[in-house]
């Protein structure tokens, strides 16, 4: 198994565990990840995922040994890396807790998550150009949307890396904390997210993602329709009743 899975209440933590290859992302890692998270994504008792690596390395990239001898036709026939979009599309919110290196596929994995909480040791980059290739797990697309064309070109065309504080300034990282606090901060944030109504949280993250896909007018219309739809849920009724009655809400995920 390339992962370690822990569950604490409504929060599931997934730790990449390939220490011999610095948590390189292989086809087996993706298979294990999806096999573990598909059923949890459907579990109404799960409210948030935390994805992390080791204190030294989140993930140093895709598994080069697995790709090095493949041909262009083999890569195209397999639609190599396409399966990672299933991970990105999981509806449960995902927090990346990043310490150490998040390079290439590791940076792309972090960007597939909804929040990135980084330790001060974190290092981000898309150095694929140094291998004669380019980002292939969404790096050219997600990085550009997150930090803008100029900065995406800077990282992708030079292959240079940036530290956690620069990544935070650019908008790649949500928060920077001490390395010793990364997992605790991520777990606490995940617990807060998981404490809210499941339907509203899922709808909100999908609406934010929609902002990157559509123009402003279409995005606002989409947001409004989803907002209207939440009035069919018990959690909406409970949340608003609790506010009016000045008590904590008791969300059920319904």
PDB file of C-alpha atoms in Angstrom:
ATOM      1  CA  UNK A   1       0.000   0.000   0.000  1.00  0.00           C
ATOM      2  CA  UNK A   2       1.367   3.393  -1.047  1.00  0.00           C
ATOM      3  CA  UNK A   3      -0.852   5.278   1.404  1.00  0.00           C
ATOM      4  CA  UNK A   4      -1.734   5.461   5.069  1.00  0.00           C
ATOM      5  CA  UNK A   5      -5.361   6.300   5.829  1.00  0.00           C
ATOM      6  CA  UNK A   6      -6.592   7.631   9.172  1.00  0.00           C
ATOM      7  CA  UNK A   7     -10.103   8.699  10.112  1.00  0.00           C
ATOM      8  CA  UNK A   8     -10.975  10.985  12.990  1.00  0.00           C
ATOM      9  CA  UNK A   9     -14.708  11.564  13.105  1.00  0.00           C
ATOM     10  CA  UNK A  10     -15.726  13.231   9.842  1.00  0.00           C
ATOM     11  CA  UNK A  11     -12.136  13.936   8.717  1.00  0.00           C
ATOM     12  CA  UNK A  12     -10.084  11.448   6.698  1.00  0.00           C
ATOM     13  CA  UNK A  13      -6.309  11.976   6.415  1.00  0.00           C
ATOM     14  CA  UNK A  14      -4.442  10.390   3.503  1.00  0.00           C
ATOM     15  CA  UNK A  15      -0.667  10.209   3.835  1.00  0.00           C
ATOM     16  CA  UNK A  16       1.430   9.403   0.766  1.00  0.00           C
ATOM     17  CA  UNK A  17       3.897   6.711   1.813  1.00  0.00           C
ATOM     18  CA  UNK A  18       6.624   5.932  -0.712  1.00  0.00           C
ATOM     19  CA  UNK A  19       9.695   7.065   1.230  1.00  0.00           C
ATOM     20  CA  UNK A  20      12.193   5.292  -1.035  1.00  0.00           C
ATOM     21  CA  UNK A  21      11.162   7.449  -4.016  1.00  0.00           C
ATOM     22  CA  UNK A  22      10.184  10.647  -2.186  1.00  0.00           C
ATOM     23  CA  UNK A  23       6.457   9.966  -2.546  1.00  0.00           C
ATOM     24  CA  UNK A  24       6.634   9.943  -6.348  1.00  0.00           C
ATOM     25  CA  UNK A  25       3.190   9.681  -7.924  1.00  0.00           C
ATOM     26  CA  UNK A  26       2.842   6.397  -9.809  1.00  0.00           C
ATOM     27  CA  UNK A  27      -0.127   4.688 -11.423  1.00  0.00           C
ATOM     28  CA  UNK A  28      -0.305   2.457  -8.331  1.00  0.00           C
ATOM     29  CA  UNK A  29      -0.511   5.518  -6.064  1.00  0.00           C
ATOM     30  CA  UNK A  30      -3.441   6.855  -8.094  1.00  0.00           C
ATOM     31  CA  UNK A  31      -5.168   3.466  -8.022  1.00  0.00           C
ATOM     32  CA  UNK A  32      -4.742   3.174  -4.247  1.00  0.00           C
ATOM     33  CA  UNK A  33      -5.918   6.760  -3.755  1.00  0.00           C
ATOM     34  CA  UNK A  34      -9.095   6.309  -5.785  1.00  0.00           C
ATOM     35  CA  UNK A  35      -9.857   2.884  -4.299  1.00  0.00           C
ATOM     36  CA  UNK A  36      -9.618   4.404  -0.818  1.00  0.00           C
ATOM     37  CA  UNK A  37     -11.443   7.666  -1.458  1.00  0.00           C
ATOM     38  CA  UNK A  38     -14.272   6.696  -3.823  1.00  0.00           C
ATOM     39  CA  UNK A  39     -16.350   5.009  -1.095  1.00  0.00           C
ATOM     40  CA  UNK A  40     -15.438   7.685   1.444  1.00  0.00           C
ATOM     41  CA  UNK A  41     -16.561  10.386  -0.987  1.00  0.00           C
ATOM     42  CA  UNK A  42     -20.008   8.760  -0.958  1.00  0.00           C
ATOM     43  CA  UNK A  43     -20.033   8.293   2.823  1.00  0.00           C
ATOM     44  CA  UNK A  44     -22.356  10.878   4.456  1.00  0.00           C
ATOM     45  CA  UNK A  45     -20.254  10.559   7.613  1.00  0.00           C
ATOM     46  CA  UNK A  46     -17.186  12.040   5.893  1.00  0.00           C
ATOM     47  CA  UNK A  47     -16.928  15.813   5.585  1.00  0.00           C
ATOM     48  CA  UNK A  48     -13.351  16.584   4.517  1.00  0.00           C
ATOM     49  CA  UNK A  49     -10.139  14.949   3.256  1.00  0.00           C
ATOM     50  CA  UNK A  50      -6.611  15.973   4.267  1.00  0.00           C
ATOM     51  CA  UNK A  51      -3.839  14.919   1.862  1.00  0.00           C
ATOM     52  CA  UNK A  52      -0.256  14.999   3.107  1.00  0.00           C
ATOM     53  CA  UNK A  53       3.169  13.421   2.700  1.00  0.00           C
ATOM     54  CA  UNK A  54       6.175  13.234   4.990  1.00  0.00           C
ATOM     55  CA  UNK A  55       7.698  16.159   6.906  1.00  0.00           C
ATOM     56  CA  UNK A  56      10.462  16.366   4.273  1.00  0.00           C
ATOM     57  CA  UNK A  57       8.528  15.668   1.076  1.00  0.00           C
ATOM     58  CA  UNK A  58       4.886  16.129   0.143  1.00  0.00           C
ATOM     59  CA  UNK A  59       5.502  14.595  -3.283  1.00  0.00           C
ATOM     60  CA  UNK A  60       8.619  15.198  -5.364  1.00  0.00           C
ATOM     61  CA  UNK A  61       6.852  14.607  -8.674  1.00  0.00           C
ATOM     62  CA  UNK A  62       5.513  11.917 -10.943  1.00  0.00           C
ATOM     63  CA  UNK A  63       7.306   8.580 -11.048  1.00  0.00           C
ATOM     64  CA  UNK A  64       9.948   9.110 -13.758  1.00  0.00           C
ATOM     65  CA  UNK A  65      11.049   5.471 -13.797  1.00  0.00           C
ATOM     66  CA  UNK A  66       7.526   4.472 -14.739  1.00  0.00           C
ATOM     67  CA  UNK A  67       7.475   6.831 -17.735  1.00  0.00           C
ATOM     68  CA  UNK A  68      11.042   7.032 -19.006  1.00  0.00           C
ATOM     69  CA  UNK A  69      10.898   4.247 -21.614  1.00  0.00           C
ATOM     70  CA  UNK A  70       7.349   4.752 -22.841  1.00  0.00           C
ATOM     71  CA  UNK A  71       6.593   5.920 -26.373  1.00  0.00           C
ATOM     72  CA  UNK A  72       4.350   8.780 -27.435  1.00  0.00           C
ATOM     73  CA  UNK A  73       1.768   6.346 -28.809  1.00  0.00           C
ATOM     74  CA  UNK A  74       1.740   4.377 -25.540  1.00  0.00           C
ATOM     75  CA  UNK A  75       1.216   7.547 -23.524  1.00  0.00           C
ATOM     76  CA  UNK A  76      -1.613   8.644 -25.819  1.00  0.00           C
ATOM     77  CA  UNK A  77      -3.261   5.213 -25.960  1.00  0.00           C
ATOM     78  CA  UNK A  78      -3.297   5.032 -22.150  1.00  0.00           C
ATOM     79  CA  UNK A  79      -4.360   8.692 -21.876  1.00  0.00           C
ATOM     80  CA  UNK A  80      -1.645   8.805 -19.224  1.00  0.00           C
ATOM     81  CA  UNK A  81      -2.468  10.972 -16.160  1.00  0.00           C
ATOM     82  CA  UNK A  82      -6.169  11.254 -17.115  1.00  0.00           C
ATOM     83  CA  UNK A  83      -7.175   9.344 -13.975  1.00  0.00           C
ATOM     84  CA  UNK A  84      -5.998  12.186 -11.764  1.00  0.00           C
ATOM     85  CA  UNK A  85      -9.013  14.187 -12.874  1.00  0.00           C
ATOM     86  CA  UNK A  86     -11.207  11.688 -11.033  1.00  0.00           C
ATOM     87  CA  UNK A  87      -9.338  12.574  -7.852  1.00  0.00           C
ATOM     88  CA  UNK A  88      -9.770  16.301  -8.541  1.00  0.00           C
ATOM     89  CA  UNK A  89     -13.488  15.752  -9.156  1.00  0.00           C
ATOM     90  CA  UNK A  90     -14.173  14.095  -5.786  1.00  0.00           C
ATOM     91  CA  UNK A  91     -16.941  16.170  -4.227  1.00  0.00           C
ATOM     92  CA  UNK A  92     -15.650  16.045  -0.647  1.00  0.00           C
ATOM     93  CA  UNK A  93     -13.490  19.115   0.108  1.00  0.00           C
ATOM     94  CA  UNK A  94      -9.758  18.382   0.057  1.00  0.00           C
ATOM     95  CA  UNK A  95      -6.998  20.132   2.023  1.00  0.00           C
ATOM     96  CA  UNK A  96      -3.349  19.666   1.050  1.00  0.00           C
ATOM     97  CA  UNK A  97      -1.046  19.781   4.088  1.00  0.00           C
ATOM     98  CA  UNK A  98       2.360  20.438   2.545  1.00  0.00           C
ATOM     99  CA  UNK A  99       5.782  20.219   4.156  1.00  0.00           C
ATOM    100  CA  UNK A 100       9.002  19.993   2.174  1.00  0.00           C
ATOM    101  CA  UNK A 101       9.033  19.504  -1.575  1.00  0.00           C
ATOM    102  CA  UNK A 102       5.901  19.710  -3.727  1.00  0.00           C
ATOM    103  CA  UNK A 103       7.377  19.591  -7.203  1.00  0.00           C
ATOM    104  CA  UNK A 104       5.952  18.665 -10.592  1.00  0.00           C
ATOM    105  CA  UNK A 105       3.149  16.203  -9.951  1.00  0.00           C
ATOM    106  CA  UNK A 106       3.372  17.015  -6.243  1.00  0.00           C
ATOM    107  CA  UNK A 107       2.616  20.683  -6.937  1.00  0.00           C
ATOM    108  CA  UNK A 108      -0.178  19.610  -9.266  1.00  0.00           C
ATOM    109  CA  UNK A 109      -1.633  17.316  -6.596  1.00  0.00           C
ATOM    110  CA  UNK A 110      -1.660  20.214  -4.129  1.00  0.00           C
ATOM    111  CA  UNK A 111      -3.434  22.391  -6.699  1.00  0.00           C
ATOM    112  CA  UNK A 112      -6.148  19.733  -7.139  1.00  0.00           C
ATOM    113  CA  UNK A 113      -7.064  20.316  -3.498  1.00  0.00           C
ATOM    114  CA  UNK A 114      -9.389  23.108  -2.392  1.00  0.00           C
ATOM    115  CA  UNK A 115      -7.044  24.605   0.220  1.00  0.00           C
ATOM    116  CA  UNK A 116      -3.275  24.361   0.597  1.00  0.00           C
ATOM    117  CA  UNK A 117      -1.819  24.746   4.082  1.00  0.00           C
ATOM    118  CA  UNK A 118       1.969  24.874   3.906  1.00  0.00           C
ATOM    119  CA  UNK A 119       4.781  24.665   6.386  1.00  0.00           C
ATOM    120  CA  UNK A 120       7.616  27.152   6.164  1.00  0.00           C
ATOM    121  CA  UNK A 121       9.828  24.433   4.677  1.00  0.00           C
ATOM    122  CA  UNK A 122       7.495  23.899   1.711  1.00  0.00           C
ATOM    123  CA  UNK A 123       8.932  24.350  -1.781  1.00  0.00           C
ATOM    124  CA  UNK A 124       6.745  24.481  -4.891  1.00  0.00           C
ATOM    125  CA  UNK A 125       7.663  24.225  -8.557  1.00  0.00           C
ATOM    126  CA  UNK A 126       6.952  22.765 -11.993  1.00  0.00           C
ATOM    127  CA  UNK A 127      10.450  21.716 -13.148  1.00  0.00           C
ATOM    128  CA  UNK A 128       9.332  19.322 -15.922  1.00  0.00           C
ATOM    129  CA  UNK A 129      11.126  21.394 -18.573  1.00  0.00           C
ATOM    130  CA  UNK A 130      14.397  20.144 -17.079  1.00  0.00           C
ATOM    131  CA  UNK A 131      13.352  16.621 -18.117  1.00  0.00           C
ATOM    132  CA  UNK A 132      12.485  17.565 -21.681  1.00  0.00           C
ATOM    133  CA  UNK A 133       8.748  17.588 -21.039  1.00  0.00           C
ATOM    134  CA  UNK A 134       6.126  19.892 -19.509  1.00  0.00           C
ATOM    135  CA  UNK A 135       3.500  19.649 -16.741  1.00  0.00           C
ATOM    136  CA  UNK A 136       0.962  16.946 -17.567  1.00  0.00           C
ATOM    137  CA  UNK A 137      -1.372  16.624 -14.559  1.00  0.00           C
ATOM    138  CA  UNK A 138      -3.006  20.020 -14.981  1.00  0.00           C
ATOM    139  CA  UNK A 139      -0.048  22.244 -14.076  1.00  0.00           C
ATOM    140  CA  UNK A 140      -0.235  24.589 -17.061  1.00  0.00           C
ATOM    141  CA  UNK A 141      -3.958  25.081 -16.497  1.00  0.00           C
ATOM    142  CA  UNK A 142      -4.421  25.199 -12.725  1.00  0.00           C
ATOM    143  CA  UNK A 143      -1.262  27.182 -12.012  1.00  0.00           C
ATOM    144  CA  UNK A 144      -2.206  29.826 -14.592  1.00  0.00           C
ATOM    145  CA  UNK A 145      -5.693  30.166 -13.093  1.00  0.00           C
ATOM    146  CA  UNK A 146      -4.297  30.443  -9.566  1.00  0.00           C
ATOM    147  CA  UNK A 147      -1.343  32.794 -10.041  1.00  0.00           C
ATOM    148  CA  UNK A 148      -1.806  34.362 -13.496  1.00  0.00           C
ATOM    149  CA  UNK A 149      -0.024  33.943 -16.816  1.00  0.00           C
ATOM    150  CA  UNK A 150       3.172  35.850 -16.007  1.00  0.00           C
ATOM    151  CA  UNK A 151       3.966  33.897 -12.857  1.00  0.00           C
ATOM    152  CA  UNK A 152       2.917  30.562 -14.361  1.00  0.00           C
ATOM    153  CA  UNK A 153       5.251  31.197 -17.310  1.00  0.00           C
ATOM    154  CA  UNK A 154       8.028  32.093 -14.873  1.00  0.00           C
ATOM    155  CA  UNK A 155       7.797  28.785 -13.016  1.00  0.00           C
ATOM    156  CA  UNK A 156       7.024  26.515 -15.965  1.00  0.00           C
ATOM    157  CA  UNK A 157       9.523  27.897 -18.475  1.00  0.00           C
ATOM    158  CA  UNK A 158      12.448  28.315 -16.057  1.00  0.00           C
ATOM    159  CA  UNK A 159      11.769  25.308 -13.845  1.00  0.00           C
ATOM    160  CA  UNK A 160      12.630  27.362 -10.761  1.00  0.00           C
ATOM    161  CA  UNK A 161      11.050  26.814  -7.371  1.00  0.00           C
ATOM    162  CA  UNK A 162       9.421  29.154  -4.857  1.00  0.00           C
ATOM    163  CA  UNK A 163       9.172  28.907  -1.091  1.00  0.00           C
ATOM    164  CA  UNK A 164       6.009  28.837   0.980  1.00  0.00           C
ATOM    165  CA  UNK A 165       5.868  32.567   1.673  1.00  0.00           C
ATOM    166  CA  UNK A 166       6.206  33.465  -2.006  1.00  0.00           C
ATOM    167  CA  UNK A 167       3.602  30.836  -2.860  1.00  0.00           C
ATOM    168  CA  UNK A 168       1.261  32.447  -0.337  1.00  0.00           C
ATOM    169  CA  UNK A 169       1.831  35.903  -1.837  1.00  0.00           C
ATOM    170  CA  UNK A 170       1.080  34.535  -5.279  1.00  0.00           C
ATOM    171  CA  UNK A 171      -2.170  32.872  -4.199  1.00  0.00           C
ATOM    172  CA  UNK A 172      -0.972  29.289  -4.624  1.00  0.00           C
ATOM    173  CA  UNK A 173      -1.085  28.646  -0.867  1.00  0.00           C
ATOM    174  CA  UNK A 174      -3.953  29.450   1.511  1.00  0.00           C
ATOM    175  CA  UNK A 175      -1.942  29.651   4.764  1.00  0.00           C
ATOM    176  CA  UNK A 176       1.657  29.275   5.944  1.00  0.00           C
ATOM    177  CA  UNK A 177       2.342  27.921   9.432  1.00  0.00           C
ATOM    178  CA  UNK A 178       5.282  26.430  11.293  1.00  0.00           C
ATOM    179  CA  UNK A 179       6.212  22.969  10.001  1.00  0.00           C
ATOM    180  CA  UNK A 180       5.267  21.437  13.337  1.00  0.00           C
ATOM    181  CA  UNK A 181       1.739  22.861  13.002  1.00  0.00           C
ATOM    182  CA  UNK A 182       0.909  21.902   9.395  1.00  0.00           C
ATOM    183  CA  UNK A 183      -1.058  18.739  10.100  1.00  0.00           C
ATOM    184  CA  UNK A 184      -2.736  20.186  13.190  1.00  0.00           C
ATOM    185  CA  UNK A 185      -3.815  23.298  11.258  1.00  0.00           C
ATOM    186  CA  UNK A 186      -5.082  21.190   8.380  1.00  0.00           C
ATOM    187  CA  UNK A 187      -6.956  18.827  10.696  1.00  0.00           C
ATOM    188  CA  UNK A 188      -8.577  21.682  12.603  1.00  0.00           C
ATOM    189  CA  UNK A 189      -9.598  23.408   9.379  1.00  0.00           C
ATOM    190  CA  UNK A 190     -10.957  20.132   8.001  1.00  0.00           C
ATOM    191  CA  UNK A 191     -12.979  19.601  11.197  1.00  0.00           C
ATOM    192  CA  UNK A 192     -14.535  23.060  10.829  1.00  0.00           C
ATOM    193  CA  UNK A 193     -15.485  22.390   7.200  1.00  0.00           C
ATOM    194  CA  UNK A 194     -16.796  18.928   8.079  1.00  0.00           C
ATOM    195  CA  UNK A 195     -18.991  20.372  10.844  1.00  0.00           C
ATOM    196  CA  UNK A 196     -21.176  22.257   8.345  1.00  0.00           C
ATOM    197  CA  UNK A 197     -23.994  20.948   6.176  1.00  0.00           C
ATOM    198  CA  UNK A 198     -22.639  18.541   3.568  1.00  0.00           C
ATOM    199  CA  UNK A 199     -24.838  19.822   0.747  1.00  0.00           C
ATOM    200  CA  UNK A 200     -23.953  23.479   1.294  1.00  0.00           C
ATOM    201  CA  UNK A 201     -20.206  22.808   1.533  1.00  0.00           C
ATOM    202  CA  UNK A 202     -20.196  20.724  -1.639  1.00  0.00           C
ATOM    203  CA  UNK A 203     -22.306  23.271  -3.478  1.00  0.00           C
ATOM    204  CA  UNK A 204     -20.055  26.143  -2.386  1.00  0.00           C
ATOM    205  CA  UNK A 205     -16.821  24.469  -3.541  1.00  0.00           C
ATOM    206  CA  UNK A 206     -18.398  23.575  -6.885  1.00  0.00           C
ATOM    207  CA  UNK A 207     -19.598  27.155  -7.345  1.00  0.00           C
ATOM    208  CA  UNK A 208     -16.113  28.519  -6.644  1.00  0.00           C
ATOM    209  CA  UNK A 209     -14.663  26.083  -9.182  1.00  0.00           C
ATOM    210  CA  UNK A 210     -17.310  27.224 -11.646  1.00  0.00           C
ATOM    211  CA  UNK A 211     -15.909  30.755 -11.385  1.00  0.00           C
ATOM    212  CA  UNK A 212     -12.790  29.503 -13.181  1.00  0.00           C
ATOM    213  CA  UNK A 213     -14.837  27.955 -15.986  1.00  0.00           C
ATOM    214  CA  UNK A 214     -17.392  30.619 -16.939  1.00  0.00           C
ATOM    215  CA  UNK A 215     -17.854  34.346 -17.357  1.00  0.00           C
ATOM    216  CA  UNK A 216     -19.129  36.496 -14.498  1.00  0.00           C
ATOM    217  CA  UNK A 217     -22.763  36.633 -15.603  1.00  0.00           C
ATOM    218  CA  UNK A 218     -23.062  32.881 -16.148  1.00  0.00           C
ATOM    219  CA  UNK A 219     -21.207  32.217 -12.895  1.00  0.00           C
ATOM    220  CA  UNK A 220     -23.526  34.437 -10.873  1.00  0.00           C
ATOM    221  CA  UNK A 221     -26.559  32.771 -12.464  1.00  0.00           C
ATOM    222  CA  UNK A 222     -25.125  29.345 -11.593  1.00  0.00           C
ATOM    223  CA  UNK A 223     -24.455  30.457  -8.007  1.00  0.00           C
ATOM    224  CA  UNK A 224     -27.993  31.785  -7.615  1.00  0.00           C
ATOM    225  CA  UNK A 225     -29.602  28.595  -8.920  1.00  0.00           C
ATOM    226  CA  UNK A 226     -27.527  26.427  -6.587  1.00  0.00           C
ATOM    227  CA  UNK A 227     -28.350  28.756  -3.672  1.00  0.00           C
ATOM    228  CA  UNK A 228     -32.042  28.357  -4.448  1.00  0.00           C
ATOM    229  CA  UNK A 229     -31.681  24.578  -4.561  1.00  0.00           C
ATOM    230  CA  UNK A 230     -30.225  24.439  -1.054  1.00  0.00           C
ATOM    231  CA  UNK A 231     -33.624  25.519   0.279  1.00  0.00           C
ATOM    232  CA  UNK A 232     -34.749  21.947  -0.394  1.00  0.00           C
ATOM    233  CA  UNK A 233     -32.375  20.647   2.304  1.00  0.00           C
ATOM    234  CA  UNK A 234     -33.034  20.025   5.974  1.00  0.00           C
ATOM    235  CA  UNK A 235     -29.647  21.580   6.807  1.00  0.00           C
ATOM    236  CA  UNK A 236     -30.821  24.924   5.382  1.00  0.00           C
ATOM    237  CA  UNK A 237     -33.921  24.824   7.567  1.00  0.00           C
ATOM    238  CA  UNK A 238     -31.910  23.783  10.630  1.00  0.00           C
ATOM    239  CA  UNK A 239     -29.180  26.374  10.047  1.00  0.00           C
ATOM    240  CA  UNK A 240     -31.584  29.265   9.720  1.00  0.00           C
ATOM    241  CA  UNK A 241     -33.802  28.109  12.602  1.00  0.00           C
ATOM    242  CA  UNK A 242     -30.726  27.801  14.824  1.00  0.00           C
ATOM    243  CA  UNK A 243     -29.627  31.331  13.894  1.00  0.00           C
ATOM    244  CA  UNK A 244     -33.039  32.757  14.759  1.00  0.00           C
ATOM    245  CA  UNK A 245     -33.213  30.751  17.983  1.00  0.00           C
ATOM    246  CA  UNK A 246     -29.659  31.809  18.923  1.00  0.00           C
ATOM    247  CA  UNK A 247     -28.304  28.273  19.322  1.00  0.00           C
ATOM    248  CA  UNK A 248     -25.653  26.145  17.561  1.00  0.00           C
ATOM    249  CA  UNK A 249     -27.014  24.319  14.507  1.00  0.00           C
ATOM    250  CA  UNK A 250     -27.241  20.526  14.439  1.00  0.00           C
ATOM    251  CA  UNK A 251     -26.482  19.641  10.830  1.00  0.00           C
ATOM    252  CA  UNK A 252     -27.316  16.140   9.629  1.00  0.00           C
ATOM    253  CA  UNK A 253     -26.087  16.238   6.048  1.00  0.00           C
ATOM    254  CA  UNK A 254     -29.657  16.115   4.744  1.00  0.00           C
TER     255      UNK A 254
END
